[in-house]
Coordinates of C-alpha atoms in Angstrom, one line a residue:
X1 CA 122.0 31.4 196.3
X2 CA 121.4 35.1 197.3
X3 CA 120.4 37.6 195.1
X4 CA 123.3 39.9 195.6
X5 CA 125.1 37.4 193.8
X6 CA 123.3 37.1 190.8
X7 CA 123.2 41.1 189.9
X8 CA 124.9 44.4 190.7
X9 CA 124.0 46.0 194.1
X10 CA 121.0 49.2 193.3
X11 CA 122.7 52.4 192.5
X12 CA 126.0 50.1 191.1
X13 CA 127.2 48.8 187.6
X14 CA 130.0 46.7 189.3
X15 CA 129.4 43.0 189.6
X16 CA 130.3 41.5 193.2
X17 CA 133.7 39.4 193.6
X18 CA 133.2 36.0 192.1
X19 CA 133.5 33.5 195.2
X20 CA 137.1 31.4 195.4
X21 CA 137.3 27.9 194.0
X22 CA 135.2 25.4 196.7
X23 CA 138.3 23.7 198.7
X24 CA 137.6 20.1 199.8
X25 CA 135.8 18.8 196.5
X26 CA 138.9 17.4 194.8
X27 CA 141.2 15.2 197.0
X28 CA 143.8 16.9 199.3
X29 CA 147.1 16.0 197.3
X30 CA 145.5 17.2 194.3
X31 CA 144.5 20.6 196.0
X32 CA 148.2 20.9 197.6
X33 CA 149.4 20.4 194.2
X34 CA 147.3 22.8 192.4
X35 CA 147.8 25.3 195.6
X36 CA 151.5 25.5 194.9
X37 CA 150.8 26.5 190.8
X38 CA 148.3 28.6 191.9
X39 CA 151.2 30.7 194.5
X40 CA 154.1 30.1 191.7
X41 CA 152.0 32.3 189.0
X42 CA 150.4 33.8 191.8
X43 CA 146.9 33.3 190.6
X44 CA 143.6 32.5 191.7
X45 CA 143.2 28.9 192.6
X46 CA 140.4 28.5 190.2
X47 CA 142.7 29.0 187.5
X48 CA 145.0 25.8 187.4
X49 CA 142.0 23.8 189.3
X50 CA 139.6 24.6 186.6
X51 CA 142.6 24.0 183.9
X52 CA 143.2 20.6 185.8
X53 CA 139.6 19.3 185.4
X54 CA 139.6 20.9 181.8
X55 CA 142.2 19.0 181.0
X56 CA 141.8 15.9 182.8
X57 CA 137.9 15.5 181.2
X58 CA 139.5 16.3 177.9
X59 CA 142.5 13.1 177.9
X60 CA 139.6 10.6 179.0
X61 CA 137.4 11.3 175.9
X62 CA 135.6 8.8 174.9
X63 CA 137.5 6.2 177.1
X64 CA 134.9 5.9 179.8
X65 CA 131.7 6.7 180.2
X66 CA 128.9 7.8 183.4
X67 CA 125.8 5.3 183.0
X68 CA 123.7 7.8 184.3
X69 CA 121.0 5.3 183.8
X70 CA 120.6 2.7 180.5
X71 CA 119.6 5.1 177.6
X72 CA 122.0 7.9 179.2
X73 CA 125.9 7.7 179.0
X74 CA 127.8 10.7 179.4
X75 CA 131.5 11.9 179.0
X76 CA 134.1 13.8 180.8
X77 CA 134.5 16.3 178.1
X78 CA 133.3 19.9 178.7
X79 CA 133.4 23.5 177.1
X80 CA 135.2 25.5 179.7
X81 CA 136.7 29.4 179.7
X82 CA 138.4 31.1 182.2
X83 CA 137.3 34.8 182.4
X84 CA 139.8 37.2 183.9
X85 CA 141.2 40.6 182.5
X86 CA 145.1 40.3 180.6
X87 CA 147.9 40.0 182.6
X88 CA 146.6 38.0 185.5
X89 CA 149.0 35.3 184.4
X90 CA 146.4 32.5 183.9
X91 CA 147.9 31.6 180.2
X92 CA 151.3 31.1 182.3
X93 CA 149.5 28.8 184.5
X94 CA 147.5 26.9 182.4
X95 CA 150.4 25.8 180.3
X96 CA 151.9 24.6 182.7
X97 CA 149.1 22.0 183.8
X98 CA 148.6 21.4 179.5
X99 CA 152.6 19.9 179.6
X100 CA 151.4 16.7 179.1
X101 CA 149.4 17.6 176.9
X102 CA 152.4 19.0 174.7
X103 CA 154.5 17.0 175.7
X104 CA 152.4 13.8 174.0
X105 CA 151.7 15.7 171.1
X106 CA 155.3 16.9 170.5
X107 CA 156.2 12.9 170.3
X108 CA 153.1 11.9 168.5
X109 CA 154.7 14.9 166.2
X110 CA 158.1 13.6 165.8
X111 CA 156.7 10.0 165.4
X112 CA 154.8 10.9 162.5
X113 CA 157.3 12.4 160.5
X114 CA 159.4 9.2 161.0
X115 CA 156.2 7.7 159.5
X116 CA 156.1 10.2 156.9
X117 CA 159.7 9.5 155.7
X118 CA 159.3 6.0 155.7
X119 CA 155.9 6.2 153.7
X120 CA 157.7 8.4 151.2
X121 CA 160.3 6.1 150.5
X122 CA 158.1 3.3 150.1
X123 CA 155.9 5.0 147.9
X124 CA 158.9 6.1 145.7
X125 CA 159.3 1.9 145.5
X126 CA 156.2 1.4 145.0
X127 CA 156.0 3.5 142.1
X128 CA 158.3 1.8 140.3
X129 CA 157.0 -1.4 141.2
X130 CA 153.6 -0.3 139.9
X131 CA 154.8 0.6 136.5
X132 CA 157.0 -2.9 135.7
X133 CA 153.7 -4.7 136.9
X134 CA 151.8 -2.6 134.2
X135 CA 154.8 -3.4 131.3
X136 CA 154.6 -7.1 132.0
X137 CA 150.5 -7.0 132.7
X138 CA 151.2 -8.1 136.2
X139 CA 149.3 -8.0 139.1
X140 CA 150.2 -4.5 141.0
X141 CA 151.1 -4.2 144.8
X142 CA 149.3 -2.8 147.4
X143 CA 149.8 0.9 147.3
X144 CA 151.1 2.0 151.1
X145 CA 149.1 3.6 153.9
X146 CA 149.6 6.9 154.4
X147 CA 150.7 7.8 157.8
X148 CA 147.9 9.1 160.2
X149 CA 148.8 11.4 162.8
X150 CA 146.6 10.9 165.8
X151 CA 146.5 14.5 167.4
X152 CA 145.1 15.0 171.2
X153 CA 145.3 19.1 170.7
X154 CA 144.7 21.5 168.4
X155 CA 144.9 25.4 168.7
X156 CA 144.3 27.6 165.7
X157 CA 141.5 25.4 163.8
X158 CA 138.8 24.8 161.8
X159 CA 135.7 22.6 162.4
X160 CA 136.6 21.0 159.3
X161 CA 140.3 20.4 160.0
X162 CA 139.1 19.1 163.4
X163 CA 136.6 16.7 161.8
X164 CA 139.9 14.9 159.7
X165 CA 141.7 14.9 163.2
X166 CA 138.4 13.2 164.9
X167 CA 138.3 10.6 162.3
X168 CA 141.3 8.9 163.4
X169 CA 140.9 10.0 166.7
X170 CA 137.9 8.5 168.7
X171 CA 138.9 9.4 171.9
X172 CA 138.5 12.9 171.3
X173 CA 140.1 16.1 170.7
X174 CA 141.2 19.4 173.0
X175 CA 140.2 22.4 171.0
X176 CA 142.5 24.9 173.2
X177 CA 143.0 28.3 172.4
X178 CA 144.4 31.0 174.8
X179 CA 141.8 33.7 173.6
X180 CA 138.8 32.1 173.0
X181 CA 137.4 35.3 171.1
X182 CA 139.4 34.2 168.0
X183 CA 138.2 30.9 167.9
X184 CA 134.5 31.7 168.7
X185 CA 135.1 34.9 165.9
X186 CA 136.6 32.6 163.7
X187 CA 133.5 30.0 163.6
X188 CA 132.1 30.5 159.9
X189 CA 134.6 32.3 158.7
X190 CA 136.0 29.9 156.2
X191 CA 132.5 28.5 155.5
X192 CA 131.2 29.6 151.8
X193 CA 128.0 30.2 153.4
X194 CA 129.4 32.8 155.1
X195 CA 127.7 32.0 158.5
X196 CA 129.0 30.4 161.7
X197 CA 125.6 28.0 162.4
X198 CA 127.4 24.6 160.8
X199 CA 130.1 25.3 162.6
X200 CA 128.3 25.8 165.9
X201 CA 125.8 22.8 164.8
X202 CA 128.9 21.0 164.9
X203 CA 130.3 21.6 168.4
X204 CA 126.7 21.4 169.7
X205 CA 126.9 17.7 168.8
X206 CA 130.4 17.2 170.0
X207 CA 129.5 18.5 173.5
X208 CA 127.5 15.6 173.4
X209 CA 129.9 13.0 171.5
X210 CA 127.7 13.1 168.7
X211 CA 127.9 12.2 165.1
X212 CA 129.3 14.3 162.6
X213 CA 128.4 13.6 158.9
X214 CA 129.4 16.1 155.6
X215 CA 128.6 15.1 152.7
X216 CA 129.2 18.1 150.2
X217 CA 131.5 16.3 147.7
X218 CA 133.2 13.3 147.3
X219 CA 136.7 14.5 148.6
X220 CA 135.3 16.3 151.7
X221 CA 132.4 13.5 152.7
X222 CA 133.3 12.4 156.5
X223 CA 131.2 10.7 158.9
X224 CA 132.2 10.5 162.2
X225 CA 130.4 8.0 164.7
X226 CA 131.3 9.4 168.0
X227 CA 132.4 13.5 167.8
X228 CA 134.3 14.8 171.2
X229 CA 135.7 17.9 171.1
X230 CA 136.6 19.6 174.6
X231 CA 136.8 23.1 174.7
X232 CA 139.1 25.0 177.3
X233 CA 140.5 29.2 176.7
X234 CA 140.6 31.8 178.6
X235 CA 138.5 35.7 177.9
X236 CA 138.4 39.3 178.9
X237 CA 135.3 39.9 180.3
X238 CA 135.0 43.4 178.1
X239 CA 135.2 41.1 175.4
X240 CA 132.7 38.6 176.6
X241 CA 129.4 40.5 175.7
X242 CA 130.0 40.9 172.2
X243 CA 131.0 37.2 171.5
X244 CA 127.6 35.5 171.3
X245 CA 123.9 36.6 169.7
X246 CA 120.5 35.5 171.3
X247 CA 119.9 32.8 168.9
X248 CA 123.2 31.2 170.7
X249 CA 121.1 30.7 174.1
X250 CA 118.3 29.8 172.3
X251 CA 120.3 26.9 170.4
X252 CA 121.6 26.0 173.2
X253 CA 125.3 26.8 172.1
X254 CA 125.8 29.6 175.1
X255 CA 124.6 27.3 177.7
X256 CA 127.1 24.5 177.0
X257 CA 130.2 26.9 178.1
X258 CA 131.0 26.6 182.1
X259 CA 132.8 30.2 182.5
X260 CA 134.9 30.9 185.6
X261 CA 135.1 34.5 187.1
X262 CA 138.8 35.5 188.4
X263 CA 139.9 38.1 189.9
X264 CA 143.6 38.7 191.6
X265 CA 142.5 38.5 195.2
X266 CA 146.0 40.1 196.5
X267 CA 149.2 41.7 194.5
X268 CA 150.9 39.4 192.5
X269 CA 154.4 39.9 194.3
X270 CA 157.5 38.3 193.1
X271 CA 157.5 34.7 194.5
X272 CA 160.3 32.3 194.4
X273 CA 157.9 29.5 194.4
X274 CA 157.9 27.2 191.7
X275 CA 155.9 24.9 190.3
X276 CA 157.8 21.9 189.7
X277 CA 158.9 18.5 192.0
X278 CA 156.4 16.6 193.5
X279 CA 153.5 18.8 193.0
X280 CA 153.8 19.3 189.2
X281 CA 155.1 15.4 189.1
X282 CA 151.7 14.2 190.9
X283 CA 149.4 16.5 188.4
X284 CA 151.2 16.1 185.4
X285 CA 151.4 12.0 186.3
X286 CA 147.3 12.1 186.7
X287 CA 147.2 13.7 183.2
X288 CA 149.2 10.8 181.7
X289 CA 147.5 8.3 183.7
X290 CA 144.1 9.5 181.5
X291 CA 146.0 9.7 178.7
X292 CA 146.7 6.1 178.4
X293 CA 143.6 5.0 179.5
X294 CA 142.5 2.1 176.7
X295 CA 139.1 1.4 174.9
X296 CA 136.9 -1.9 175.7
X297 CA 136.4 -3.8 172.5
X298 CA 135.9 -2.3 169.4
X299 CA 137.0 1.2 170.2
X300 CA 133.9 1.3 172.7
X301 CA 134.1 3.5 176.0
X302 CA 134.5 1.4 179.8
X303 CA 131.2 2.3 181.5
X304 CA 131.2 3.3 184.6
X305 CA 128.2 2.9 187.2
X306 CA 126.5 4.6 190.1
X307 CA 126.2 2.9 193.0
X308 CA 123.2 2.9 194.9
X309 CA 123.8 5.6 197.2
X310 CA 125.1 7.8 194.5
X311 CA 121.8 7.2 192.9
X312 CA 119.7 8.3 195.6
X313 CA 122.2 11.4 195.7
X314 CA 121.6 12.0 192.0
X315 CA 117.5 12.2 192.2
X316 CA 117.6 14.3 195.2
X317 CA 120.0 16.6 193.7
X318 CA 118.1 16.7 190.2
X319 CA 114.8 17.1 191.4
X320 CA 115.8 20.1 193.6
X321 CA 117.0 21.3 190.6
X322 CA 114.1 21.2 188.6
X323 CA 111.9 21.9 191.5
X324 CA 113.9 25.6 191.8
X325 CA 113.3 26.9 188.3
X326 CA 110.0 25.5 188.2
X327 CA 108.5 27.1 191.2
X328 CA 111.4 30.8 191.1
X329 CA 110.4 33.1 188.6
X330 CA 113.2 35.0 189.5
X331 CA 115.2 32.6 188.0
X332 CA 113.8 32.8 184.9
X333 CA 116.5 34.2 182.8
X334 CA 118.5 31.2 183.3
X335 CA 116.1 28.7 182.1
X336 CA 118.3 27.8 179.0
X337 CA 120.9 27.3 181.5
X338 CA 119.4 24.9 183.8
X339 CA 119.5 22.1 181.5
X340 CA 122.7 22.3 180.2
X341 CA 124.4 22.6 184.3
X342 CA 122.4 19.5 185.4
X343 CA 123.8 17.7 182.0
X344 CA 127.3 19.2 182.9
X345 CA 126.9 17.7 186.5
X346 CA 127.7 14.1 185.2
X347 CA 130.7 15.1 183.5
X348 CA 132.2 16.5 186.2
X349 CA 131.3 13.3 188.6
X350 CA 132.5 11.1 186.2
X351 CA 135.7 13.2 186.5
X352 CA 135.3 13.6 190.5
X353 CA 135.0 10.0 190.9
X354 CA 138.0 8.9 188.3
X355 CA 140.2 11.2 190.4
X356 CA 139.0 10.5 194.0
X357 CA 140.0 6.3 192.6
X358 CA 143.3 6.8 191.4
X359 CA 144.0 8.9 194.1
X360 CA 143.4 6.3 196.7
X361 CA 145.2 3.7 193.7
X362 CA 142.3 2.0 192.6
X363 CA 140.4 1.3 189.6
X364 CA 138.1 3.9 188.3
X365 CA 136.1 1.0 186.6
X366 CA 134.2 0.6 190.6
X367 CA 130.7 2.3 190.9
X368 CA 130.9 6.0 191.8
X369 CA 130.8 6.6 195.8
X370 CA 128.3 8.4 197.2
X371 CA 131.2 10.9 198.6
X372 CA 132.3 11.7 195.0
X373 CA 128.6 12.6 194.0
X374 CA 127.9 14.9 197.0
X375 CA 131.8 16.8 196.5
X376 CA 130.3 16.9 193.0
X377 CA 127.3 18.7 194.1
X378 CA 129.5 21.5 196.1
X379 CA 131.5 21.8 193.1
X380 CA 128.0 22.6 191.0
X381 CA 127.0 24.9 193.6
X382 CA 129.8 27.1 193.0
X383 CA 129.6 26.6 189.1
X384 CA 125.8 27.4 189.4
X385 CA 126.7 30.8 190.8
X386 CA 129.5 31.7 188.6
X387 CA 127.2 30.9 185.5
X388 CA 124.4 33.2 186.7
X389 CA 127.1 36.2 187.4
X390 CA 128.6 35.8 183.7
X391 CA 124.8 35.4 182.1
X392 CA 123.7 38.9 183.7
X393 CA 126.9 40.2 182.5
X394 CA 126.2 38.9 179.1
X395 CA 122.6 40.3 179.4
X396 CA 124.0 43.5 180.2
X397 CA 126.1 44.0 177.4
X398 CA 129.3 46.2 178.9
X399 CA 127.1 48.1 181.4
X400 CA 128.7 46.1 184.2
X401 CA 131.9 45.9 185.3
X402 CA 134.5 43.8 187.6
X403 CA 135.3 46.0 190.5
X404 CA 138.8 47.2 190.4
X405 CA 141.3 46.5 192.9
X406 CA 141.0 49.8 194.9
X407 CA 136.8 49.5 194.6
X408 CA 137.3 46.1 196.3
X409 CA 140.1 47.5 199.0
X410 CA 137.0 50.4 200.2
X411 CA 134.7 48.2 200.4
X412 CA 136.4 45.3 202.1
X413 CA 137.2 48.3 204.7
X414 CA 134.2 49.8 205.1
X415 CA 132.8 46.1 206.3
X416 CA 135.6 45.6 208.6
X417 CA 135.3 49.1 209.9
X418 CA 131.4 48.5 210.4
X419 CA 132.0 45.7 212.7
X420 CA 134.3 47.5 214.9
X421 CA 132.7 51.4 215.0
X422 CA 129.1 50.6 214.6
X423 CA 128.2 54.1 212.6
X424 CA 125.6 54.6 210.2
X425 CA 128.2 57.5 208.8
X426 CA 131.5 56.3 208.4
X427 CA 133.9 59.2 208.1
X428 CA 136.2 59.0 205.0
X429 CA 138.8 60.1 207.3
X430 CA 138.3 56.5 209.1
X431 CA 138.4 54.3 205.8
X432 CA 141.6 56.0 204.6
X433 CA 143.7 55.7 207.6
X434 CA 142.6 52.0 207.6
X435 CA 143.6 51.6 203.7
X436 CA 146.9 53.2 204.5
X437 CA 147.8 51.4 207.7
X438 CA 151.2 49.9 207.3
X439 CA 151.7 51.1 204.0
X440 CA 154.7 53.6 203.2
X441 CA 153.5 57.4 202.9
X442 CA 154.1 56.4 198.4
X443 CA 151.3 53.8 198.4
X444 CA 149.0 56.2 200.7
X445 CA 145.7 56.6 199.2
X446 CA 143.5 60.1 199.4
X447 CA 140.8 60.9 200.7
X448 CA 139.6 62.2 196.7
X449 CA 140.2 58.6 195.5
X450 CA 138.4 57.1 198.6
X451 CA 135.2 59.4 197.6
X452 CA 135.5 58.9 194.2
X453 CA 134.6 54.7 194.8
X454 CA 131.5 56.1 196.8
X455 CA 129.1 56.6 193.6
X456 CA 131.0 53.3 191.5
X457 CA 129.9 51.3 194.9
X458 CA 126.9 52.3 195.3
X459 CA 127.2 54.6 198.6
X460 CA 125.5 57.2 199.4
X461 CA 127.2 60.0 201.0
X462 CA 126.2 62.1 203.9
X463 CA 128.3 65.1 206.6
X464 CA 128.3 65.2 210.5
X465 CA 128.9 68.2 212.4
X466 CA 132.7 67.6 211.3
X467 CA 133.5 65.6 208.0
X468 CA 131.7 63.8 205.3
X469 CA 131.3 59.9 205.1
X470 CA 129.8 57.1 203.7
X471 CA 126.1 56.0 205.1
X472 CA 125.7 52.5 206.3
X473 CA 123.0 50.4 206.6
X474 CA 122.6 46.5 206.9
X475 CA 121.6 46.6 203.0
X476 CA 124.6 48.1 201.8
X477 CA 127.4 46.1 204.2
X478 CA 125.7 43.3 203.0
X479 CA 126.4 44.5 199.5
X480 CA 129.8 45.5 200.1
X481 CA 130.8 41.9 201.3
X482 CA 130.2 40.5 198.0
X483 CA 132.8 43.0 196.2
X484 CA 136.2 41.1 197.5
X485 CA 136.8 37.5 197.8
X486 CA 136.1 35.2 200.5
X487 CA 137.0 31.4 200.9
X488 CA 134.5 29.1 200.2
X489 CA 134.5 26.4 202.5
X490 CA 133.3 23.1 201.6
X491 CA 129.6 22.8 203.2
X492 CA 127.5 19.9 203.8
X493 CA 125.1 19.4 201.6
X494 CA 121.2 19.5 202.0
X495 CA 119.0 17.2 201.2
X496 CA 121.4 14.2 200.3
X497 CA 120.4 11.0 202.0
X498 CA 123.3 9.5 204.1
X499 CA 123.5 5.7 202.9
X500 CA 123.8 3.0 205.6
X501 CA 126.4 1.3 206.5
X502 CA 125.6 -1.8 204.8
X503 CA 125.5 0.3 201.5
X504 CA 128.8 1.8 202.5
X505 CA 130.8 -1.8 202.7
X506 CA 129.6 -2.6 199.8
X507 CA 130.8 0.3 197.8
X508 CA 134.3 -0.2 199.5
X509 CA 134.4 -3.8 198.2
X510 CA 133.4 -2.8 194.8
X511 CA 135.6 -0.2 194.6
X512 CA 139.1 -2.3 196.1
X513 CA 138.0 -5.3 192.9
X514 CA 141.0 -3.9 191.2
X515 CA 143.7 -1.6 192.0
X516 CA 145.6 0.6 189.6
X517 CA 148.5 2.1 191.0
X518 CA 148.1 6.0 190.7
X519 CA 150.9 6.5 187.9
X520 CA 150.6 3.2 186.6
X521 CA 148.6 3.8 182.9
X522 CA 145.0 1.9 183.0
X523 CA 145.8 1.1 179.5
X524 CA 145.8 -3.0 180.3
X525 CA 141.9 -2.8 181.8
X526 CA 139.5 -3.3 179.2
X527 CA 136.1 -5.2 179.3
X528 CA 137.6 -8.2 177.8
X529 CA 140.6 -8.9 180.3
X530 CA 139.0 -7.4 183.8
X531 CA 136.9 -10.2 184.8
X532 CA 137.2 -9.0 188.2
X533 CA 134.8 -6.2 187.7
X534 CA 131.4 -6.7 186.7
X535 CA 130.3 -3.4 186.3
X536 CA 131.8 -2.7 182.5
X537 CA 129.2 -2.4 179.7
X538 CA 129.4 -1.7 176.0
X539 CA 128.0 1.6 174.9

């Protein structure tokens, strides 16, 4: 990763264009699918792909589980937020992947207060039951159950309420809330301490499916095994500075959040696309299918395996990793990060792999491909980068910016009209008649504005015999090109060890033991009933 894209250009306090969403990492239906929401809200892809894998991580829970090796299982759920200024239409968007997600709730809903009404008619009976047994000194009944109400979502919350949800939940909870400044201003805030650190303590061990245990008083003592929380919400990026203190890095609470940069590549015109049919019927289907995935025994997670290739993959990958931060000092400012994006890795290939099976309609209880680790290794490429453009703005406080739509317009047409003319003075004259090509004489732009983005970009100006200009130089085209979106295409990836062929048959085998037809819930496979695969462990 270049420089350029982990700080501002010199002489610049705008941060360069975050790169577009990697295509070819999830499988090609999936991407159609999410293409289509991403044109009907006209957003960036990133938005309903990262909402997608937010989501999907979050309905798995504790259902499966990576063995990363024997002491080291991992889970699908992750801390994401989507970073974007308001108005982009990302809340739109990401609502529309969450249906499932409501739509489950809103019946789980509705079934418990059928619950509720039956309880309280029983317990009315039982009352009076209860007292005849104490007039004739009988033996009294059993006093009924009250109804629990196992919740999947929550939005405005506390750590406390969600610890009551988690303990009849253990798959696992989605904290979701559109702003994630209230809900990261809100840790602490009902806490008689008066401080935010249990709170935070908490989700720090939920990232990780950790125990919770309070033990204040009799009436609010909980212990909960297994705590998964998933985290998904979307931020301003003025706002993002002033959300988290040193001691979060240094806890290691900052360095669990994956945050995506997005910015409206093109203006959002009126579409008549819609997201609906097929495409929202084959996402919305893959959310349900993780929603009723089942336990093994014992509410204990399926375990998933790597196969050998994928292993081989994995070290080659995770030494590289370490290898960079221990021998860059540059990179030094993201050493609480590093951890915490290598842990993050097996989350998403757990997620990668559970996709790429059902998918092709088999089980995702086979060893992970190779093929799913090294898309996973694209996809943490991209993540790597977007992580060290939000850190420096974090580090920065508000002294960087985004580029704003007509910032990224000059510069996109300064590098086009570099190519072409070959000047190391680019008239201004030049860049606005290119601006205002086939645009009516309303939306022309002037010369003023085009000088004014000179200073905010970084240019230096300069005058021929005739006009004033921009001065060009390799340096500064090269900085310009990071200031507006370009595709990223999916790369190969270096230093992953192609497996043989042998390796590769086995894999298929392993993978074709069962199949699970895409919309078909896995609910029936457990460890007990699926003696086809041999793979499944207890936790």
């Amino acid at each position: 990763m270049s420089d350029m894209a982990l700080k501002p250009s010199e002489g610049s306090n705008l941060l360069p264009s975050p790169t577009s969403f990697p295509l070819g990492v999830l499988p090609a239906k999936i991407e159609e699918s999410l293409s289509v929401a991403a044109s009907a809200y006209t957003v960036p892809f990133a938005v309903p792909a990262v909402t997608f894998l937010a989501v999907i991580g979050a309905a798995v829970g504790r259902t499966r589980g990576l063995e990363v090796k024997p002491s080291w299982i991992t889970h699908p759920n992750l801390y994401w937020g989507l970073v974007a200024r308001s108005g982009m239409g990302k809340s739109p968007c990401s609502n529309a992947i969450l249906k499932p997600i409501h739509e489950r709730e809103n019946a789980a809903f509705n079934e418990h207060k059928r619950e509720l009404e039956g309880y309280e008619l029983d317990l009315r009976t039982w009352q009076g039951s209860f007292a005849v047994a104490q007039r004739k000194n009988d033996t009294p009944p059993d006093k009924p159950i009250y109804p629990t109400w196992e919740q999947i979502y929550v939005e405005d919350s506390t750590t406390q309420a969600v610890g009551s949800i988690l303990s009849n939940n253990p798959r696992g909870i989605l904290w979701y809330r559109d702003e994630l400044s209230g809900m990261l201003a809100d840790l602490g805030r009902y806490d008689n301490k008066g401080g935010d650190g249990g709170d935070k303590a908490r989700l720090l061990s939920a990232y990780d499916c950790g125990p919770w245990k309070v033990s204040r008083s009799t009436k609010d003592a909980m212990h909960i095994p297994h705590a998964c929380v998933s985290i998904f919400g979307t931020v301003q990026p003025d706002l993002l500075p002033s959300l988290f203190k040193h001691k979060d890095t240094v806890s290691g609470f900052l360095p669990r959040f994956l945050f995506i940069r997005c910015e409206q590549e093109a203006p959002p015109l009126w579409t008549s696309e819609s997201f609906d049919g097929e495409p929202a019927e084959h996402i919305h289907g893959l959310v349900y299918q993780a929603l009723d995935l089942s336990f093994g025994p014992e509410d204990s997670p399926c375990i998933i395996k790597l196969s050998d290739a994928a292993k081989r993959d994995v070290k080659d990958w995770y030494d590289n990793q370490v290898l960079v931060h221990w021998y860059q000092p540059q990179l030094e400012q993201f050493e609480a990060l590093a951890p915490k994006l290598r842990g993050a890795f097996f989350k998403l290939c757990l997620i990668i792999h559970m996709l790429d099976c059902w998918s092709m309609g088999k089980s995702e209880l086979c060893p992970v491909h190779h093929e799913s680790v090294q898309r996973t290794i694209i996809l943490m490429e991209w993540l790597q980068e977007q992580q060290r453009q939000v850190w420096t703005l974090l580090s920065a406080g508000n002294k960087f910016q985004e580029a704003s739509a007509i910032e990224r317009r000059v510069a996109k047409a300064i590098v086009e009209l570099s190519t072409k003319l070959n000047l190391s003075l680019l008239p201004t004259s030049k860049i606005v008649e290119f601006l205002n090509r086939d645009l009516p004489e309303s939306f022309h732009i002037t010369p003023d504005a085009v000088g004014k983005t000179y200073k905010k970009l970084g240019i230096e100006t300069g005058r021929n015999s005739k006009e004033r200009g921009a001065k060009l130089n390799p340096e500064i085209i090269g900085t310009l090109s990071k200031y507006f979106s370009t595709e990223k295409p999916v790369i190969g990836v270096i230093g992953v060890t192609k497996p043989s062929k042998s390796e590769e048959l086995q894999n298929d085998k392993s993978m074709t033991s069962k199949v699970t037809p895409i919309f078909n819930p896995s609910s029936g496979v457990t460890v007990e009933n699926d003696h086809k695969i041999s793979n499944i462990q207890q936790e």
